Every structure is written in C-alpha cells, then in structure tokens.
Short mmCIF file of C-alpha atoms in Angstrom, two decimals:
data_model
loop_
_atom_site.label_atom_id
_atom_site.label_comp_id
_atom_site.label_asym_id
_atom_site.label_seq_id
_atom_site.Cartn_x
_atom_site.Cartn_y
_atom_site.Cartn_z
CA MET A 1424 -0.01 0.00 0.01
CA ASN A 1425 1.24 3.50 -0.95
CA HIS A 1426 4.43 1.99 -2.39
CA ILE A 1427 6.15 1.44 0.93
CA ASN A 1428 9.47 -0.38 0.83
CA SER A 1429 12.22 -1.22 3.26
CA THR A 1430 14.35 1.79 2.36
CA MET A 1431 11.70 3.99 3.92
CA LEU A 1432 12.41 2.28 7.32
CA HIS A 1433 15.90 3.83 7.43
CA ILE A 1434 14.52 6.82 9.34
CA GLY A 1435 17.71 8.25 10.80
CA LYS A 1436 16.82 11.34 12.75
CA VAL A 1437 13.86 12.34 10.66
CA ALA A 1438 10.46 12.74 12.32
CA GLN A 1439 7.91 10.05 11.52
CA TYR A 1440 4.20 10.76 11.00
CA PHE A 1441 1.08 8.67 10.61
CA PHE A 1442 -0.43 9.77 7.34
CA ASP A 1443 -0.01 6.14 6.21
CA ASN A 1444 1.10 2.78 7.68
CA ALA A 1445 4.76 3.01 6.62
CA VAL A 1446 6.18 2.52 10.10
CA ILE A 1447 3.30 0.58 11.64
CA GLU A 1448 3.48 -3.23 11.86
CA GLN A 1449 0.71 -3.91 14.35
CA VAL A 1450 -2.09 -1.98 16.02
CA GLN A 1451 -4.85 -2.76 18.47
CA ASP A 1452 -7.62 -0.53 19.73
CA LEU A 1453 -6.17 2.58 18.05
CA THR A 1454 -7.59 4.86 15.37
CA ARG A 1455 -6.25 7.40 12.92
CA VAL A 1456 -7.52 10.94 13.39
CA VAL A 1457 -7.08 13.78 10.85
CA HIS A 1458 -7.07 17.20 12.53
CA SER A 1459 -8.38 20.39 10.90
CA PRO A 1460 -7.04 23.82 11.93
CA GLU A 1461 -9.18 25.97 14.14
CA LYS A 1462 -10.43 29.16 12.48
CA GLN A 1463 -9.71 32.48 14.22
CA ALA A 1464 -11.84 35.63 14.05
CA GLY A 1465 -11.47 37.41 10.73
CA PRO A 1466 -10.97 38.49 8.14
CA LEU A 1467 -7.51 39.84 8.86
CA VAL A 1468 -7.14 41.67 5.53
CA THR A 1469 -9.92 42.89 3.37
CA LYS A 1470 -10.94 45.88 1.22
CA ASP A 1471 -10.56 49.13 3.15
CA ARG A 1472 -8.64 51.51 0.84
CA PRO A 1473 -10.16 53.79 -1.81
CA TRP A 1474 -7.87 52.46 -4.57
CA GLU A 1475 -8.84 48.79 -3.92
CA HIS A 1476 -11.38 47.18 -6.23
CA ILE A 1477 -11.66 43.43 -5.50
CA PRO A 1478 -8.84 42.24 -3.26
CA TYR A 1479 -8.86 38.76 -4.78
CA PHE A 1480 -8.03 36.24 -2.07
CA THR A 1481 -8.48 33.11 -4.13
CA CYS A 1482 -6.23 30.32 -5.41
CA ASN A 1483 -3.60 31.47 -6.26
CA THR A 1484 -3.67 35.22 -6.08
CA TRP A 1485 -2.08 35.85 -2.70
CA ASN A 1486 0.77 34.64 -0.54
CA VAL A 1487 1.76 35.04 3.17
CA ILE A 1488 5.36 34.42 4.18
CA ARG A 1489 7.19 34.93 7.43
CA ASP A 1490 10.50 36.65 6.64
CA GLU A 1491 13.26 34.24 7.60
CA LEU A 1492 15.60 37.04 8.43
CA GLY A 1493 13.50 39.91 9.86
CA GLY A 1494 10.69 37.75 11.36
CA GLU A 1495 7.87 39.94 10.07
CA PHE A 1496 4.94 38.54 8.21
CA LYS A 1497 4.56 39.65 4.55
CA CYS A 1498 1.45 39.38 2.41
CA TRP A 1499 1.04 39.99 -1.35
CA TYR A 1500 -2.49 39.99 -2.76
CA GLU A 1501 -4.00 40.64 -6.10
CA ASP A 1502 -6.47 43.43 -6.94
CA TRP A 1503 -8.88 42.42 -9.72
CA ASN A 1504 -10.59 45.25 -11.54
CA VAL A 1505 -13.27 43.50 -13.61
CA ASP A 1506 -16.71 44.70 -14.65
CA PRO A 1507 -19.28 41.87 -14.94
CA ARG A 1508 -21.36 44.08 -17.23
CA GLU A 1509 -18.43 44.11 -19.73
CA VAL A 1510 -18.10 40.31 -19.35
CA ALA A 1511 -21.78 40.00 -20.24
CA ARG A 1512 -21.49 42.40 -23.16
CA THR A 1513 -18.28 41.07 -24.74
CA ASN A 1514 -18.34 37.47 -23.53
CA ASN A 1515 -14.71 37.72 -22.43
CA TYR A 1516 -12.37 39.23 -19.81
CA SER A 1517 -10.16 41.27 -22.12
CA HIS A 1518 -10.95 44.50 -20.25
CA GLN A 1519 -9.76 43.21 -16.88
CA GLN A 1520 -6.84 44.80 -14.95
CA MET A 1521 -4.79 43.17 -12.24
CA TRP A 1522 -1.92 44.22 -9.96
CA TYR A 1523 -0.52 43.38 -6.54
CA TYR A 1524 -0.74 45.01 -3.13
CA TYR A 1525 1.46 44.53 -0.07
CA ALA A 1526 0.59 44.22 3.60
CA ARG A 1527 2.77 43.47 6.65
CA SER A 1528 2.46 42.36 10.29
CA ASP A 1529 4.75 41.85 13.28
CA ASP A 1530 2.73 39.07 14.86
CA GLY A 1531 0.78 37.63 11.92
CA LEU A 1532 -2.51 38.77 13.52
CA THR A 1533 -2.70 42.50 13.08
CA TRP A 1534 -1.92 43.75 9.57
CA GLU A 1535 -1.11 47.14 8.12
CA LYS A 1536 -0.98 48.35 4.50
CA PRO A 1537 2.05 50.64 4.20
CA GLU A 1538 1.89 53.47 1.63
CA LEU A 1539 4.83 52.82 -0.69
CA ASP A 1540 6.74 54.83 -3.29
CA TYR A 1541 5.87 52.53 -6.19
CA TYR A 1542 2.50 53.92 -7.35
CA GLU A 1543 0.36 56.92 -6.42
CA GLU A 1544 -3.34 57.47 -7.01
CA ASN A 1545 -4.85 60.90 -6.86
CA GLY A 1546 -1.62 62.22 -5.33
CA ARG A 1547 -1.63 59.64 -2.49
CA LYS A 1548 0.87 56.86 -2.07
CA THR A 1549 -0.62 53.36 -2.18
CA ASN A 1550 0.33 49.85 -1.06
CA ILE A 1551 0.55 48.72 -4.68
CA VAL A 1552 3.86 46.93 -4.92
CA PHE A 1553 4.01 45.37 -8.44
CA GLY A 1554 2.04 45.81 -11.61
CA ASN A 1555 -0.08 48.98 -12.07
CA PRO A 1556 -3.53 49.99 -13.29
CA THR A 1557 -2.36 51.61 -16.54
CA SER A 1558 0.37 49.44 -18.18
CA LEU A 1559 1.48 46.36 -16.27
CA CYS A 1560 -1.28 43.77 -15.95
CA ILE A 1561 -0.18 40.75 -13.87
CA HIS A 1562 -2.11 37.83 -12.44
CA ALA A 1563 -1.69 34.61 -10.32
CA ALA A 1564 1.63 35.72 -8.75
CA THR A 1565 3.31 33.17 -6.47
CA VAL A 1566 6.02 34.46 -4.10
CA LEU A 1567 8.82 32.41 -2.56
CA ASP A 1568 11.41 33.35 0.13
CA ASP A 1569 13.91 31.40 -1.83
CA PRO A 1570 15.81 28.79 0.23
CA LEU A 1571 18.06 27.98 -2.77
CA GLU A 1572 19.24 31.54 -3.42
CA ALA A 1573 22.63 32.59 -1.99
CA ASP A 1574 22.36 36.25 -3.19
CA ARG A 1575 20.33 38.16 -0.56
CA GLU A 1576 19.47 40.83 -3.21
CA ARG A 1577 17.51 38.14 -5.01
CA ARG A 1578 16.05 36.29 -2.00
CA PHE A 1579 12.43 36.79 -2.91
CA LYS A 1580 11.17 35.29 -6.16
CA MET A 1581 7.88 35.88 -7.92
CA LEU A 1582 6.43 33.82 -10.80
CA PHE A 1583 3.44 35.47 -12.46
CA VAL A 1584 1.22 35.66 -15.55
CA HIS A 1585 1.91 38.82 -17.58
CA TYR A 1586 -0.76 40.09 -19.95
CA PRO A 1587 1.15 42.47 -22.35
CA PRO A 1588 -1.05 44.86 -24.42
CA ASP A 1589 -2.06 43.16 -27.70
CA LYS A 1590 0.22 40.17 -27.11
CA PRO A 1591 -0.32 36.66 -25.82
CA ARG A 1592 0.03 36.18 -22.09
CA ARG A 1593 3.25 34.65 -20.81
CA ILE A 1594 4.91 33.57 -17.56
CA GLU A 1595 7.67 35.78 -16.13
CA VAL A 1596 9.89 35.86 -13.11
CA ALA A 1597 10.81 38.76 -10.85
CA TYR A 1598 13.15 39.08 -7.82
CA SER A 1599 13.44 41.30 -4.82
CA PRO A 1600 15.67 41.80 -1.72
CA ASN A 1601 12.75 42.68 0.54
CA GLY A 1602 9.46 41.75 -1.26
CA ILE A 1603 8.70 45.42 -2.01
CA VAL A 1604 11.16 46.48 -4.79
CA TRP A 1605 10.85 44.08 -7.68
CA LYS A 1606 12.82 43.62 -10.87
CA THR A 1607 11.87 41.30 -13.72
CA PHE A 1608 14.26 38.70 -15.19
CA LYS A 1609 15.22 39.51 -18.72
CA GLU A 1610 15.10 35.89 -19.70
CA LYS A 1611 11.61 34.41 -19.88
CA PRO A 1612 10.72 30.96 -18.49
CA GLN A 1613 10.19 28.11 -20.91
CA PHE A 1614 8.04 25.07 -20.00
CA GLY A 1615 9.24 22.33 -22.25
CA ARG A 1616 7.57 22.39 -25.67
CA LEU A 1617 4.81 24.67 -24.17
CA GLY A 1618 7.18 27.66 -24.39
CA PRO A 1619 6.36 30.60 -22.09
CA ASN A 1620 2.68 29.78 -21.59
CA LEU A 1621 0.83 28.03 -18.78
CA CYS A 1622 -2.57 28.43 -17.23
CA ASP A 1623 -3.35 30.78 -14.34
CA VAL A 1624 -2.57 28.69 -11.26
CA LEU A 1625 1.10 28.88 -10.26
CA ILE A 1626 2.27 27.70 -6.84
CA LEU A 1627 6.09 27.82 -6.41
CA THR A 1628 7.99 25.99 -3.75
CA GLY A 1629 11.74 25.24 -3.19
CA ASP A 1630 12.92 21.73 -2.48
CA VAL A 1631 16.10 22.15 -0.41
CA GLU A 1632 16.95 18.48 -0.36
CA ALA A 1633 16.82 18.05 -4.16
CA ARG A 1634 18.00 21.67 -4.85
CA ILE A 1635 15.23 22.23 -7.31
CA TYR A 1636 12.13 24.41 -7.65
CA ARG A 1637 8.74 22.78 -7.96
CA LEU A 1638 5.74 24.38 -9.59
CA THR A 1639 2.30 22.99 -9.24
CA THR A 1640 0.16 24.36 -12.03
CA ARG A 1641 -2.37 23.75 -14.76
CA HIS A 1642 -1.65 22.65 -18.28
CA PRO A 1643 -2.76 25.14 -20.97
CA ASP A 1644 -4.33 22.28 -22.94
CA MET A 1645 -6.20 20.93 -19.89
CA TYR A 1646 -9.57 21.92 -21.24
CA ASN A 1647 -9.06 21.04 -24.91
CA ALA A 1648 -11.31 17.97 -24.99
CA ASP A 1649 -12.98 17.02 -28.25
CA PHE A 1650 -16.64 18.14 -28.12
CA ASP A 1651 -19.33 16.82 -30.36
CA ASP A 1652 -21.19 19.91 -31.57
CA ARG A 1653 -24.31 17.84 -32.37
CA ARG A 1654 -24.85 17.39 -28.63
CA PRO A 1655 -26.62 20.00 -26.49
CA ARG A 1656 -24.72 22.05 -23.97
CA THR A 1657 -25.44 25.02 -21.78
CA SER A 1658 -23.77 28.44 -21.70
CA SER A 1659 -22.11 27.55 -18.36
CA PHE A 1660 -18.71 28.77 -17.30
CA PHE A 1661 -17.87 25.05 -17.02
CA ALA A 1662 -17.66 22.69 -20.04
CA PRO A 1663 -19.22 19.26 -20.15
CA SER A 1664 -17.08 16.45 -18.81
CA PHE A 1665 -16.80 12.80 -19.89
CA PRO A 1666 -16.60 10.24 -17.00
CA GLN A 1667 -14.31 7.27 -17.68
CA ASP A 1668 -13.09 8.73 -20.95
CA VAL A 1669 -9.37 9.41 -20.50
CA GLY A 1670 -9.04 10.78 -24.02
CA ARG A 1671 -11.43 13.63 -23.19
CA THR A 1672 -10.51 14.38 -19.60
CA ASN A 1673 -11.11 18.10 -19.12
CA LYS A 1674 -11.65 18.64 -15.38
CA ARG A 1675 -9.38 20.95 -13.49
CA ARG A 1676 -6.37 19.02 -12.27
CA VAL A 1677 -2.85 19.46 -10.86
CA PHE A 1678 0.36 19.25 -12.89
CA GLN A 1679 3.97 19.61 -11.74
CA SER A 1680 6.98 21.19 -13.47
CA MET A 1681 10.55 21.37 -12.12
CA SER A 1682 13.50 23.65 -12.65
CA ARG A 1683 16.97 24.46 -11.26
CA ASP A 1684 17.07 28.05 -12.34
CA LEU A 1685 13.44 29.24 -12.64
CA ILE A 1686 13.94 29.66 -16.40
CA HIS A 1687 14.33 26.17 -17.86
CA TRP A 1688 11.36 24.08 -16.74
CA SER A 1689 10.38 20.49 -17.41
CA GLN A 1690 7.23 19.64 -19.34
CA PRO A 1691 4.36 19.81 -16.80
CA GLN A 1692 3.28 16.27 -15.81
CA LEU A 1693 -0.07 15.27 -14.26
CA ILE A 1694 0.20 14.40 -10.54
CA LEU A 1695 -3.38 14.67 -9.24
CA ALA A 1696 -6.75 14.43 -10.99
CA PRO A 1697 -10.31 13.83 -9.83
CA ASP A 1698 -11.27 10.18 -9.70
CA ASP A 1699 -14.42 9.31 -11.65
CA ASP A 1700 -15.34 6.73 -9.01
CA GLU A 1701 -14.32 8.43 -5.82
CA ASP A 1702 -14.98 12.12 -6.52
CA ASN A 1703 -18.27 13.74 -7.38
CA LEU A 1704 -19.29 14.41 -10.96
CA ASP A 1705 -18.65 18.14 -10.56
CA ASP A 1706 -15.43 18.11 -8.49
CA GLY A 1707 -12.38 19.74 -9.91
CA PHE A 1708 -8.89 20.18 -8.44
CA TYR A 1709 -8.20 23.91 -8.47
CA GLY A 1710 -4.60 23.94 -7.28
CA MET A 1711 -2.33 22.44 -4.66
CA VAL A 1712 0.47 23.72 -2.40
CA PRO A 1713 2.97 20.94 -1.53
CA PHE A 1714 5.49 21.00 1.34
CA ARG A 1715 7.80 18.59 3.08
CA LEU A 1716 7.02 17.09 6.49
CA GLY A 1717 9.77 14.68 7.47
CA ASP A 1718 10.05 12.06 4.68
CA LEU A 1719 6.57 12.98 3.40
CA HIS A 1720 5.22 15.33 0.81
CA VAL A 1721 2.04 16.89 2.18
CA GLY A 1722 -0.41 18.85 -0.03
CA LEU A 1723 -3.25 21.28 0.67
CA LEU A 1724 -5.58 20.63 -2.31
CA ASN A 1725 -8.09 23.27 -3.29
CA VAL A 1726 -11.25 21.62 -4.62
CA ILE A 1727 -14.00 23.38 -6.58
CA HIS A 1728 -17.54 21.97 -6.57
CA GLN A 1729 -19.03 23.31 -9.75
CA VAL A 1730 -22.78 23.04 -9.01
CA SER A 1731 -22.63 24.66 -5.54
CA ASN A 1732 -19.88 26.93 -6.93
CA ARG A 1733 -17.90 26.62 -3.72
CA LEU A 1734 -14.29 25.87 -2.83
CA ASP A 1735 -12.85 23.91 0.08
CA VAL A 1736 -9.48 22.35 0.95
CA ARG A 1737 -8.45 18.66 1.31
CA LEU A 1738 -5.42 17.14 2.92
CA VAL A 1739 -3.35 14.86 0.65
CA TYR A 1740 0.07 13.24 0.94
CA SER A 1741 2.73 11.46 -1.11
CA ARG A 1742 5.88 9.42 -0.48
CA ASP A 1743 7.58 10.57 -3.65
CA GLY A 1744 5.98 13.79 -4.73
CA TRP A 1745 4.20 12.23 -7.75
CA ARG A 1746 1.71 9.65 -6.48
CA TRP A 1747 -0.70 11.35 -4.14
CA HIS A 1748 -3.28 9.95 -1.69
CA HIS A 1749 -6.29 11.49 -0.02
CA LEU A 1750 -7.19 11.42 3.71
CA SER A 1751 -10.59 11.51 5.45
CA GLN A 1752 -12.43 9.76 2.63
CA ARG A 1753 -11.87 12.87 0.53
CA GLN A 1754 -13.79 15.08 3.01
CA PRO A 1755 -12.70 18.73 3.50
CA TRP A 1756 -9.83 19.54 5.81
CA LEU A 1757 -10.79 23.24 5.74
CA ALA A 1758 -14.32 24.27 4.75
CA PRO A 1759 -16.45 27.41 4.50
CA SER A 1760 -18.23 28.54 7.68
CA PRO A 1761 -21.98 29.01 7.20
CA SER A 1762 -23.26 32.52 7.91
CA ASP A 1763 -19.72 33.88 8.25
CA TRP A 1764 -17.58 36.08 6.08
CA ASP A 1765 -16.10 32.99 4.36
CA CYS A 1766 -19.43 31.18 3.95
CA CYS A 1767 -18.97 30.27 0.26
CA MET A 1768 -15.25 29.63 -0.40
CA VAL A 1769 -11.97 28.92 1.35
CA ASN A 1770 -8.59 28.26 -0.29
CA VAL A 1771 -4.95 27.76 0.76
CA PRO A 1772 -2.26 28.37 -1.86
CA ASN A 1773 0.72 28.78 0.46
CA VAL A 1774 2.66 26.72 3.01
CA PRO A 1775 1.49 26.96 6.64
CA VAL A 1776 3.73 29.23 8.72
CA PRO A 1777 5.39 27.78 11.91
CA VAL A 1778 4.93 30.04 14.99
CA GLY A 1779 6.16 28.49 18.26
CA ASP A 1780 4.25 25.33 18.87
CA GLU A 1781 1.60 26.22 16.32
CA LEU A 1782 1.11 26.39 12.58
CA PHE A 1783 -0.56 29.54 11.18
CA VAL A 1784 -2.70 28.35 8.31
CA TYR A 1785 -3.54 31.42 6.31
CA TYR A 1786 -6.49 31.06 3.98
CA GLY A 1787 -8.50 33.07 1.48
CA GLY A 1788 -12.24 33.26 2.01
CA ALA A 1789 -15.22 34.77 0.32
CA LYS A 1790 -18.93 35.39 1.00
CA ASN A 1791 -19.59 35.10 -2.81
CA HIS A 1792 -19.27 32.10 -5.01
CA HIS A 1793 -16.52 31.23 -7.44
CA ASP A 1794 -17.93 32.63 -10.75
CA TRP A 1795 -21.56 33.44 -10.18
CA TRP A 1796 -20.75 37.12 -9.55
CA THR A 1797 -18.65 37.41 -12.74
CA GLU A 1798 -20.71 35.22 -15.00
CA GLY A 1799 -24.18 35.87 -13.58
CA LEU A 1800 -25.19 38.68 -15.85
CA ARG A 1801 -23.95 36.90 -18.96
CA GLU A 1802 -25.78 33.63 -17.94
CA GLY A 1803 -28.90 35.48 -16.65
CA PHE A 1804 -28.68 34.66 -12.98
CA GLY A 1805 -31.13 36.58 -10.81
CA ILE A 1806 -29.08 36.26 -7.60
CA PRO A 1807 -27.84 39.17 -5.48
CA GLU A 1808 -24.10 38.76 -6.17
CA ALA A 1809 -24.71 38.75 -9.90
CA LEU A 1810 -26.74 41.96 -9.66
CA SER A 1811 -24.61 44.00 -7.17
CA MET A 1812 -20.88 44.22 -6.57
CA ASP A 1813 -21.73 45.08 -2.92
CA GLU A 1814 -22.35 41.35 -2.51
CA VAL A 1815 -18.77 40.49 -3.51
CA SER A 1816 -16.19 40.33 -0.75
CA TYR A 1817 -12.94 38.39 -0.32
CA GLY A 1818 -10.56 38.42 2.61
CA LEU A 1819 -7.53 36.82 4.29
CA GLY A 1820 -8.30 34.48 7.19
CA LEU A 1821 -6.28 32.58 9.76
CA ALA A 1822 -6.68 29.09 11.20
CA LYS A 1823 -4.33 27.55 13.74
CA LEU A 1824 -3.10 23.98 14.03
CA ARG A 1825 -0.82 22.22 16.47
CA LYS A 1826 2.76 22.02 15.27
CA ASP A 1827 2.93 19.08 12.88
CA GLY A 1828 -0.54 18.23 14.13
CA PHE A 1829 -2.16 17.08 10.88
CA VAL A 1830 -2.65 13.40 11.76
CA SER A 1831 -2.51 11.42 15.01
CA ILE A 1832 -2.90 7.87 16.25
CA ASP A 1833 -5.48 7.95 19.04
CA ALA A 1834 -6.41 5.69 21.97
CA GLY A 1835 -9.77 6.05 23.72
CA PRO A 1836 -10.43 6.34 27.46
CA VAL A 1837 -11.77 2.86 27.94
CA ARG A 1838 -9.46 0.35 26.28
CA GLU A 1839 -5.66 0.60 26.17
CA GLY A 1840 -4.23 0.72 22.69
CA ILE A 1841 -0.99 -0.75 21.46
CA LEU A 1842 1.12 0.24 18.42
CA ILE A 1843 4.27 -1.72 17.39
CA THR A 1844 6.49 -0.32 14.70
CA ARG A 1845 8.32 -2.18 11.99
CA VAL A 1846 12.09 -2.60 12.49
CA LEU A 1847 13.52 0.92 12.18
CA LYS A 1848 17.06 1.90 11.38
CA THR A 1849 18.46 4.92 13.19
CA ASP A 1850 21.57 6.21 14.86
CA GLY A 1851 19.60 8.33 17.26
CA ARG A 1852 19.72 7.31 20.93
CA ASN A 1853 16.90 9.54 22.40
CA LEU A 1854 13.24 9.36 21.59
CA VAL A 1855 11.06 12.47 21.31
CA LEU A 1856 7.27 12.46 20.94
CA ASN A 1857 4.71 15.05 19.81
CA ALA A 1858 1.79 13.82 21.94
CA ASP A 1859 -1.21 14.90 23.89
CA CYS A 1860 -2.83 13.02 26.83
CA ARG A 1861 -6.26 13.92 27.90
CA ASN A 1862 -7.92 13.39 31.29
CA GLY A 1863 -6.36 10.30 32.87
CA GLY A 1864 -4.45 9.52 29.62
CA TYR A 1865 -0.93 8.23 29.29
CA ILE A 1866 1.75 6.94 26.85
CA GLN A 1867 4.41 4.36 27.74
CA VAL A 1868 7.07 3.17 25.40
CA GLU A 1869 9.01 -0.10 25.30
CA VAL A 1870 12.01 -0.60 22.98
CA THR A 1871 13.06 -3.95 21.50
CA ASP A 1872 15.67 -5.13 19.10
CA ALA A 1873 14.72 -6.52 15.67
CA GLN A 1874 14.13 -9.97 17.24
CA GLU A 1875 11.54 -8.61 19.70
CA GLN A 1876 13.93 -8.75 22.68
CA VAL A 1877 13.33 -5.88 25.08
CA LEU A 1878 16.50 -3.75 25.33
CA THR A 1879 18.15 -3.46 28.70
CA GLY A 1880 16.70 -0.58 30.67
CA CYS A 1881 13.91 0.17 28.12
CA ALA A 1882 11.10 -2.11 29.35
CA ARG A 1883 7.55 -0.79 29.72
CA THR A 1884 7.75 -1.20 33.49
CA GLN A 1885 10.83 1.09 33.52
CA CYS A 1886 9.28 3.82 31.34
CA ASP A 1887 8.54 7.19 32.97
CA THR A 1888 4.92 7.57 31.93
CA PHE A 1889 4.13 10.53 29.77
CA SER A 1890 0.77 12.13 30.61
CA GLY A 1891 1.08 15.69 29.42
CA ASP A 1892 0.72 17.74 26.22
CA ASN A 1893 4.05 18.54 24.56
CA THR A 1894 5.24 18.85 20.97
CA GLN A 1895 8.75 17.80 22.06
CA ALA A 1896 8.48 15.31 24.92
CA MET A 1897 11.70 13.41 25.71
CA ILE A 1898 10.87 9.86 26.81
CA THR A 1899 12.92 8.42 29.64
CA TRP A 1900 13.23 5.08 31.51
CA ASN A 1901 13.98 5.43 35.22
CA GLY A 1902 15.09 8.95 34.46
CA LYS A 1903 17.43 8.02 31.63
CA ALA A 1904 16.85 9.03 28.02
CA ASP A 1905 19.70 7.06 26.37
CA ILE A 1906 18.70 3.98 24.32
CA ALA A 1907 21.55 1.56 23.81
CA HIS A 1908 20.97 -0.24 20.51
CA ASN A 1909 22.83 -1.55 17.48
CA GLY A 1910 21.08 0.59 14.92
CA HIS A 1911 17.95 -1.53 14.40
CA LEU A 1912 15.01 -1.47 16.81
CA ARG A 1913 11.26 -1.54 17.31
CA LEU A 1914 9.02 0.71 19.37
CA ARG A 1915 6.00 -0.51 21.33
CA PHE A 1916 3.60 2.26 22.35
CA PHE A 1917 1.02 1.62 25.05
CA MET A 1918 -1.67 4.41 25.09
CA ARG A 1919 -4.92 5.36 26.75
CA ASN A 1920 -6.98 8.49 26.14
CA ALA A 1921 -4.05 9.99 24.20
CA SER A 1922 -2.99 11.25 20.74
CA LEU A 1923 0.41 10.51 19.19
CA TYR A 1924 1.26 12.84 16.34
CA SER A 1925 4.88 11.93 15.59
CA PHE A 1926 8.03 10.51 16.98
CA VAL A 1927 11.71 11.22 16.19
CA PHE A 1928 15.11 9.91 17.33
CA VAL A 1929 17.68 12.55 18.24
#
C-alpha cells in the first residue's frame, strides 16, 4: 500500500508521521484521526482603501510568508478590476486589470497596509507593490522566500502571468531583496515544448533536499477535450465532462513542473486528478500547495464543486511527490463557515507558517461564489451577487493547528491501545514524541531489538509515563533517555486517552 518499501524504514533522525502505515506493523484498539485547523476571528485583511477594487484572495492570487531574516509577516495579494457588465457584453475578460498589493504584520494577527513609493493614485501613495492600473497587468503571482538563493538581493522570487497589451500572455519571473522593490528577469521561463505559456494557477516551492524548484500548475491544454457539436450544452462557465473517458478528460487537475534556475522548466506532468469513481461528478482540483514534512510530501488541495460553486481544501500526501493519496475519505480539511464572512469559499495556496508550537494556516475566504458574480449577468442569474458588486467580498483568514498536528494515532479512554512499529534503522539514541494526553491519559514506550527482545533498561515497566501535552516530549526510562541499541530497533507504544502525532530519534 502506498508504495512502501524497506528503504523508507531507514529513518535516521527524521520525524515520523502517521499519514499512512509505513512505520506501523501492528495496532490494536487505536484509530487514525485527521485534525483540521481552528479558524480564528477574521478576516484579517480585506478591502478598506479607496484604490482597492476586489482584493482577490483566491487560489492562487495571494501569499503570506514569514520573513526568515526579519521575522515579520509579509502578504502579497491581487487586486482584480473587472466589470461583470463588460463580461456579459463582450463574452470575455479582455478589459480586466490586475496588480499586486502589499501588507505586513509583526505578529501575523494585526496587519497594516504601508503606503509605498511604487505607485500613487490621486496624489496619494498606495500599497501597490507590483504591476499597475495603466500598463502592467499581472495575475496569479506566487512568491517564494527562496531557500536555494545565496544572493540576498534576490532572496524573494515571484512567478506570475503577464498580460502584455495586444500580445499573448506569458509567464515571467521577478526578484526582490525585500518583497517590495521588484525587478523582472530579462530571460523568460520556458516550460518544455509549451514555451512561455501556462494556465493561471502557479504555486512555487523550493525543495532544499533536491536543490530544485517545484511548480504546481495547470496545463494550458487541460480543457481542450474534443466536443461533439451535435450534442446539447449550456452556456455555463464550465464545459461538459466525460466520465471514464481518458481521451477527453477536461476537469481541473494538478500538474507539476521542475527547474533548477526558474527559467528552464520541465514539461508539466499530471500528478493529481479527480477520480471518476471516488470524486463527485462536478469536483475539480483547482490547485495544490505541496510542502515537506519529514520524509513525506504533504499537499493542501483546493477543490471546486461546480454546481454549488464553492471551494474547500483537502489534505493529501505522497511518499515521492508524484503519487498522491487522499485522507478523510476525501472530505474537506478546511471548509467554508456557514453565515460567516467565508461562507462560500476557502482556499490555501501557500505553506503553513510555523509560529512557536503552532502552525498559522492562512487562507483566502469569500462570501460570494466562485464565478456566479462574474458570469451571472452573462448567464442570466437573478441572484444578489450577480446583480450587485456590494455582495462580492474576499478576505484573508487565519486558522491555527498544533505544530505538525495534521494526523494522530489515538487511543480512547476505555481500552488501552498498542502500536508496534516495524524494524527501524536509526543512529539516534533519544526518543522525542509530539503527543497529547487527555484526562487520565498516558503513553508508555518499550524498545526492543529486531528480534523482539526488550532492550536493557527500556522495558515498559521502567518507562517514565508521559501524561502531558508537549510537541517535544523526551521519553525516559527510570530517568534516563539514552537507548543503547545496534542501529535496528522496534518501538512498542502503550496508550490510553491519548494522541500521538509523531516521533523522532535525536
């Protein structure tokens, strides 16, 4: 299952998680729990400046990063100046204008929009930071605090869609020392035989281990299925789809391209697509942000449901970055909140931000639907958001999650649960847990060699019972943390009313 093999059991000093059963050999009276982040009061950033039109917090038109050097939080978000009346009249979006704003925060909770020197409107400085309303139309920018860049003057990178006047759109790259002053690369990116053109979802990450950049994106030919014009179809924003017909797959799906220099990219390859048996007829995969968690690739997958016209976020994972698996029976990990400011859509196009023992999961939200407000006049909808722009509102939200707290193995309060790992290879001699014990709960650990012989001094009866809540709990036996072993061992966890999120040898 999930392409597990023995090489994955050489864990060294890398934290191990429970998204799959890679390290688990035996369990009894335990269950796997997927944890969603807890939403905080919001929105944190929304429209409140006279020069703002539609601050477009959708996937992917915004980013939040915590500056690795200065510690401050930085946010870039798109302004979309589009008139649904023109869409209805012309049946296209050629009149649209898009540029980028900047906001900052010291604590990630309270945000300010600094007035910068880049662009003025009516004699007043604005927080526009890249692009402008008159000549530089940019869209779907993805920003990276580049872990692969040695030159601090180029530490921030931006990949974006440029719409030059009277020319085809193209992908370009810009760099900045601070995320405020941007310069565009002279050389334009090329994506295999596709040249400079991709679709309008671009999520850029840097893989430190492989020393490459990864881009999750859409393929420009993704919708070019062969349609039979003799068949009826509606005027919907969405085209017909063809279940079980791989030759005419046209749902939104996720592709991956890789590069070592941000200019020369591999041909985008499909990595994640809706399943005609497991996903609903109208589900599409809007975009995904991948990140590393120990040996795993974890993804936050933005899913669009065409009929309800809503977006939510699923949690997915992979062992190799190519073959992805869903958790929670494909149920949302983060969903809209009824009757709140994000009641119709939520999306996450950037990596969660570590803050102490928590992860700050920033998300975009909206009280309007995906395309009803832009397409409603053209398609003849008589709903409020199609008739009045006052019903359109996007914003930046925040949800919090325990550090590395995506998935846990849980024991209930009645029966004790037992987990025994496979034989693990490590040179670490201390064991650290991320775990939480509830009322009366506990975790005890016993260590054996590969032949199930309990190691001297590491029996269950000698373990100092853990009964707290700690993301870095050092396990000891009669007060001693050292585990004397020959490099191969097993762990036996005994648990009651507790959650085990991860373990690591140090």
